[in-house]
mmCIF file of N, CA and C in Angstrom:
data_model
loop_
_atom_site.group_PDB
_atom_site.id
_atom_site.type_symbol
_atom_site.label_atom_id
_atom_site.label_comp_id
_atom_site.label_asym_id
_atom_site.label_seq_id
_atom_site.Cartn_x
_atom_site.Cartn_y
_atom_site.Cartn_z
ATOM 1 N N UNK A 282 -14.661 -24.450 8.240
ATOM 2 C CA UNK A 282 -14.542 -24.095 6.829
ATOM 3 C C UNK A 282 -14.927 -22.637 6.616
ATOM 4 N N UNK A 283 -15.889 -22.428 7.230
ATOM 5 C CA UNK A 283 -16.617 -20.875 7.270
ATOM 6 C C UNK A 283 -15.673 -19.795 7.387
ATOM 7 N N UNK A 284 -14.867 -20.183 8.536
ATOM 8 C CA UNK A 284 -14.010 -19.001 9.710
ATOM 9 C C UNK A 284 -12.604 -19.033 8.811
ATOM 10 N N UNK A 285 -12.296 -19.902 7.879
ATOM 11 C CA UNK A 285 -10.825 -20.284 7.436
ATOM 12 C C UNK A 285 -11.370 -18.834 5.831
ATOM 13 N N UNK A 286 -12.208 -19.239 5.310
ATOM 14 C CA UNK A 286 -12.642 -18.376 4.190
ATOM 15 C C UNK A 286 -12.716 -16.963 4.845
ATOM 16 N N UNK A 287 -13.599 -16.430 5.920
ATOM 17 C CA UNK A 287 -13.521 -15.284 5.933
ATOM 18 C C UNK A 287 -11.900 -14.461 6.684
ATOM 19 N N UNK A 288 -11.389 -15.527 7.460
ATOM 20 C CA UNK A 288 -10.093 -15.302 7.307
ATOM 21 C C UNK A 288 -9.237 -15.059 6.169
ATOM 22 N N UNK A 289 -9.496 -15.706 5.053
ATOM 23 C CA UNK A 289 -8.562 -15.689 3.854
ATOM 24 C C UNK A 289 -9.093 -14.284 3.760
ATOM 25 N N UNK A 290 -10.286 -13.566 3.552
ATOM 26 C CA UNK A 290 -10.727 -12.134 3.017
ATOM 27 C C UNK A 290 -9.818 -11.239 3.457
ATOM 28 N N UNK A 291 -9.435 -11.743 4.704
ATOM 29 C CA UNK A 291 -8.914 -10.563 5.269
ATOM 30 C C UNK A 291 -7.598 -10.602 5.563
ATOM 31 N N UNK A 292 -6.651 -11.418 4.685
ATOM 32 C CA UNK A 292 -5.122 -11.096 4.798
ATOM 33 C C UNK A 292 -4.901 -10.479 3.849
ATOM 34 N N UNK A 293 -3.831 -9.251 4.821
ATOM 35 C CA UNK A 293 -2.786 -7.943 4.341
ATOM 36 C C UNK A 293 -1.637 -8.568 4.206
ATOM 37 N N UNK A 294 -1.032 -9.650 4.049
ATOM 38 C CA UNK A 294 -0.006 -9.781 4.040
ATOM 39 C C UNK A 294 0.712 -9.341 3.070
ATOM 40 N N UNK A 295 0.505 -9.717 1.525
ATOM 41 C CA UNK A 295 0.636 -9.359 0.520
ATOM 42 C C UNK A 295 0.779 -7.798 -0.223
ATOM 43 N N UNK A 296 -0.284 -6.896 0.651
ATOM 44 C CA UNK A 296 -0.493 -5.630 0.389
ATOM 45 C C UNK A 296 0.383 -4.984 1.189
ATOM 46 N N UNK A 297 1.282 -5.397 2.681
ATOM 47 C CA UNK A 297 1.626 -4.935 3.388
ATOM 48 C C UNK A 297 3.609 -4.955 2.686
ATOM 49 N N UNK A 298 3.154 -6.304 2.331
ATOM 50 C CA UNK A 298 4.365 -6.576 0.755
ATOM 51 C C UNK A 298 4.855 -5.197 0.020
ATOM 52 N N UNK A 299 3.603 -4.905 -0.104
ATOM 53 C CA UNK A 299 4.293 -4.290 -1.474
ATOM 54 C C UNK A 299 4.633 -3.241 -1.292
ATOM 55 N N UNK A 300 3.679 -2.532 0.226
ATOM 56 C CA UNK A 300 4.174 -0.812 0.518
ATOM 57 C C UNK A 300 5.530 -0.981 0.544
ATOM 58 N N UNK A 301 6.013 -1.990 1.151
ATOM 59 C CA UNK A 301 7.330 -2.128 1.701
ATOM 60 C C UNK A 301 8.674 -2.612 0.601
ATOM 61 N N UNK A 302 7.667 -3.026 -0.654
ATOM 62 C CA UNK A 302 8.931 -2.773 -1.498
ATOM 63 C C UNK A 302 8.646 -1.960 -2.397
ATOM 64 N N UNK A 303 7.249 -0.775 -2.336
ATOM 65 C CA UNK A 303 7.666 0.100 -3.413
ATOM 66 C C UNK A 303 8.453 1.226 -2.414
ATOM 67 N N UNK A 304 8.393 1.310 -1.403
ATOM 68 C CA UNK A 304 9.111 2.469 -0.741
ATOM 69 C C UNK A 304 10.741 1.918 0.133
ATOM 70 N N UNK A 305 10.512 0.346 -0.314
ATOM 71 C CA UNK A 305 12.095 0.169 0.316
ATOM 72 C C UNK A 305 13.059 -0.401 -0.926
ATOM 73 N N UNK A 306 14.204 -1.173 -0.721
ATOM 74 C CA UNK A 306 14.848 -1.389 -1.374
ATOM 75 C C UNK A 306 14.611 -2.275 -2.945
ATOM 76 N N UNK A 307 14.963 -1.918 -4.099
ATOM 77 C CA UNK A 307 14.749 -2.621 -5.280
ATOM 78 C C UNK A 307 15.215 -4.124 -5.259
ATOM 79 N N UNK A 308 14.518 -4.945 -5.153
ATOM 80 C CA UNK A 308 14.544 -6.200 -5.410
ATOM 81 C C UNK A 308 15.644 -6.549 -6.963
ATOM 82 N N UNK A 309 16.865 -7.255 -6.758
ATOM 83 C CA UNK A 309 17.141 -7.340 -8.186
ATOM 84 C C UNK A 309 16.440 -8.604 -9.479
ATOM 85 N N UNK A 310 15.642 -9.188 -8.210
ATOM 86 C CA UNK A 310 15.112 -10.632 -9.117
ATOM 87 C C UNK A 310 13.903 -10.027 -9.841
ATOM 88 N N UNK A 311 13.433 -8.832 -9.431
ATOM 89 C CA UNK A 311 12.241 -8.781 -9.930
ATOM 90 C C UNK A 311 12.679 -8.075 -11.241
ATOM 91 N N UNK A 312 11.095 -7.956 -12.444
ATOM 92 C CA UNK A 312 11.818 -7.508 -13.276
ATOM 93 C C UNK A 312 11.803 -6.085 -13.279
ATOM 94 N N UNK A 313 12.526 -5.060 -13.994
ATOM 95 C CA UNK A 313 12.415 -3.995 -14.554
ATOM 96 C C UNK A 313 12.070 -2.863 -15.652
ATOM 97 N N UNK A 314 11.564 -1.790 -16.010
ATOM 98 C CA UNK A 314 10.955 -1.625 -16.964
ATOM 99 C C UNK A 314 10.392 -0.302 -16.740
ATOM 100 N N UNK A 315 10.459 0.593 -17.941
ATOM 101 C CA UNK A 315 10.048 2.032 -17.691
ATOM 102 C C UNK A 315 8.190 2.190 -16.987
ATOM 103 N N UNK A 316 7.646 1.314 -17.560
ATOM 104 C CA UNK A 316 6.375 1.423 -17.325
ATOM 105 C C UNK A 316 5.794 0.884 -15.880
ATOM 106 N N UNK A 317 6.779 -0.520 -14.865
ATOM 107 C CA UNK A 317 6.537 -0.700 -13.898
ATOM 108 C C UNK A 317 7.215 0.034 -12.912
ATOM 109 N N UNK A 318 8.776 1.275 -13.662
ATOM 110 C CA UNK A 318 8.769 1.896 -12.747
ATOM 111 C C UNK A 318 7.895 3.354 -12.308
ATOM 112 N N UNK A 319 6.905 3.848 -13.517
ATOM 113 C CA UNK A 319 5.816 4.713 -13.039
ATOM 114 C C UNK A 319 4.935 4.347 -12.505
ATOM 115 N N UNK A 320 4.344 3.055 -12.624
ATOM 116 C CA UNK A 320 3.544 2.197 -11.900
ATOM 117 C C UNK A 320 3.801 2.246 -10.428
ATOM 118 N N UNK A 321 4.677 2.355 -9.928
ATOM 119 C CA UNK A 321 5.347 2.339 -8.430
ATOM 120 C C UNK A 321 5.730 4.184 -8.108
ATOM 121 N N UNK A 322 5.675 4.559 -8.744
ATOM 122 C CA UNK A 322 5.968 6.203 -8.591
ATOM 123 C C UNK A 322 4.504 6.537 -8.602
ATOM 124 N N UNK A 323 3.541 6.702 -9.314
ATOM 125 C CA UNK A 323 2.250 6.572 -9.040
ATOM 126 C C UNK A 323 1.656 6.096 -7.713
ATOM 127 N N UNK A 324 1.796 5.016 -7.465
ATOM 128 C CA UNK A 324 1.404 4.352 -6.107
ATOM 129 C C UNK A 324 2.003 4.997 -4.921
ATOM 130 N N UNK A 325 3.389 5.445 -5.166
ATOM 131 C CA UNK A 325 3.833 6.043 -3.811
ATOM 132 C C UNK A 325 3.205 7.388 -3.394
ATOM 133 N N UNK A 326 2.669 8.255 -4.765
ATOM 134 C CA UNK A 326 1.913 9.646 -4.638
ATOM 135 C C UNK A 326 0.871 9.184 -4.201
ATOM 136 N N UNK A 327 0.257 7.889 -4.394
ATOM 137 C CA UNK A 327 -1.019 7.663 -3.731
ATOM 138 C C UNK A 327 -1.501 7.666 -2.678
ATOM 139 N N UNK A 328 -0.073 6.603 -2.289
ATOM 140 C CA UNK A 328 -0.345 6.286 -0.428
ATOM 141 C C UNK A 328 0.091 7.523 0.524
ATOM 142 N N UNK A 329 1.332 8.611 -0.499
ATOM 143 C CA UNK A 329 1.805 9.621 0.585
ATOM 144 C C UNK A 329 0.378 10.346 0.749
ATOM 145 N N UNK A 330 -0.420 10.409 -0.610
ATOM 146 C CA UNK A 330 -1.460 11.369 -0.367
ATOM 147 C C UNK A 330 -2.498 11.009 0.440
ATOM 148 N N UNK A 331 -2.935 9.832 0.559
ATOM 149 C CA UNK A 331 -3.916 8.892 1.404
ATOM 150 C C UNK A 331 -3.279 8.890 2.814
ATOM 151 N N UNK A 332 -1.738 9.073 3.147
ATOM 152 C CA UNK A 332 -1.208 8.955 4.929
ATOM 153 C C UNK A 332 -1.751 10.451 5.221
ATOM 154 N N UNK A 333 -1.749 11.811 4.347
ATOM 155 C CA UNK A 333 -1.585 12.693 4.377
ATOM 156 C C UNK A 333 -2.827 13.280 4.635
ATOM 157 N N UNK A 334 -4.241 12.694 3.810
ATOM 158 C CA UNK A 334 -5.504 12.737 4.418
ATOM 159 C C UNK A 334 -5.620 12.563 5.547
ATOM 160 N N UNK A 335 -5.291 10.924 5.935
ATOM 161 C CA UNK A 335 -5.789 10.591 6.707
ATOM 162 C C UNK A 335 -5.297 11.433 8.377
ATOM 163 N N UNK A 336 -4.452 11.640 8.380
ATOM 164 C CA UNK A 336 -3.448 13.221 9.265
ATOM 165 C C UNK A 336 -4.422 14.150 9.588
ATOM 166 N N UNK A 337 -4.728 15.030 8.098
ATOM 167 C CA UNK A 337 -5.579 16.062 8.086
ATOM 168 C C UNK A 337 -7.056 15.666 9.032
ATOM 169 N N UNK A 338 -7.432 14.733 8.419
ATOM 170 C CA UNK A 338 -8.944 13.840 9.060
ATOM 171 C C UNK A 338 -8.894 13.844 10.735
ATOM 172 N N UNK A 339 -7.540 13.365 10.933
ATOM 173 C CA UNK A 339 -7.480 13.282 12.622
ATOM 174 C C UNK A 339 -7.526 14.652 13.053
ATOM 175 N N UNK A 340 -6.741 15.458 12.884
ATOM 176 C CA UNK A 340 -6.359 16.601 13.069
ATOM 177 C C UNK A 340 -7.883 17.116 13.941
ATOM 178 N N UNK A 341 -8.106 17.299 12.301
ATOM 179 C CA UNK A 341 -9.591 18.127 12.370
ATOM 180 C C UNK A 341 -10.879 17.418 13.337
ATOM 181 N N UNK A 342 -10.636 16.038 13.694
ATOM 182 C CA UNK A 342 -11.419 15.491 14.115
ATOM 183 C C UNK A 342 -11.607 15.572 15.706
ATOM 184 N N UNK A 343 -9.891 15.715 16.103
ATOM 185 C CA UNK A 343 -9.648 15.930 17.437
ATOM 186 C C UNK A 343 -9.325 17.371 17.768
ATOM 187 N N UNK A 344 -9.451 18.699 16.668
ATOM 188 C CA UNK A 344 -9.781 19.988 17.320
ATOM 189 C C UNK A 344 -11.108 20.489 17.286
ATOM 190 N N UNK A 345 -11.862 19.704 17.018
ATOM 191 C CA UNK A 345 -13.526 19.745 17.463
ATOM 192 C C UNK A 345 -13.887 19.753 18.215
#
């Protein structure tokens, strides 16, 4: 029971979901709407900027 709960903590499945449909193809079932499409334009500046750290971070980490 223990190992099944801290398993549940830790599925990406869902999150791994969504990179993949805010940066891939538009779903037509889902709905649409000016405000969920800045919602997803927002998020994509997020994660480019967060891949883009995390780059810089290595970079600098491995010319030390």
């Amino acid at each position: 029971m223990e190992s099944n709960r801290i398993k549940n903590q830790f599925k990406l499945g869902e999150a791994f979901r969504y990179f993949f449909r805010v940066f891939g193809k538009k779903d037509p079932s889902r709905p649409d709407s000016f405000n969920l499409r800045m919602m997803h334009g927002i998020n994509r500046i997020s994660i480019i900027m967060f891949l883009f750290c995390l780059v810089v971070m290595l970079v600098r980490a491995l010319t030390r």
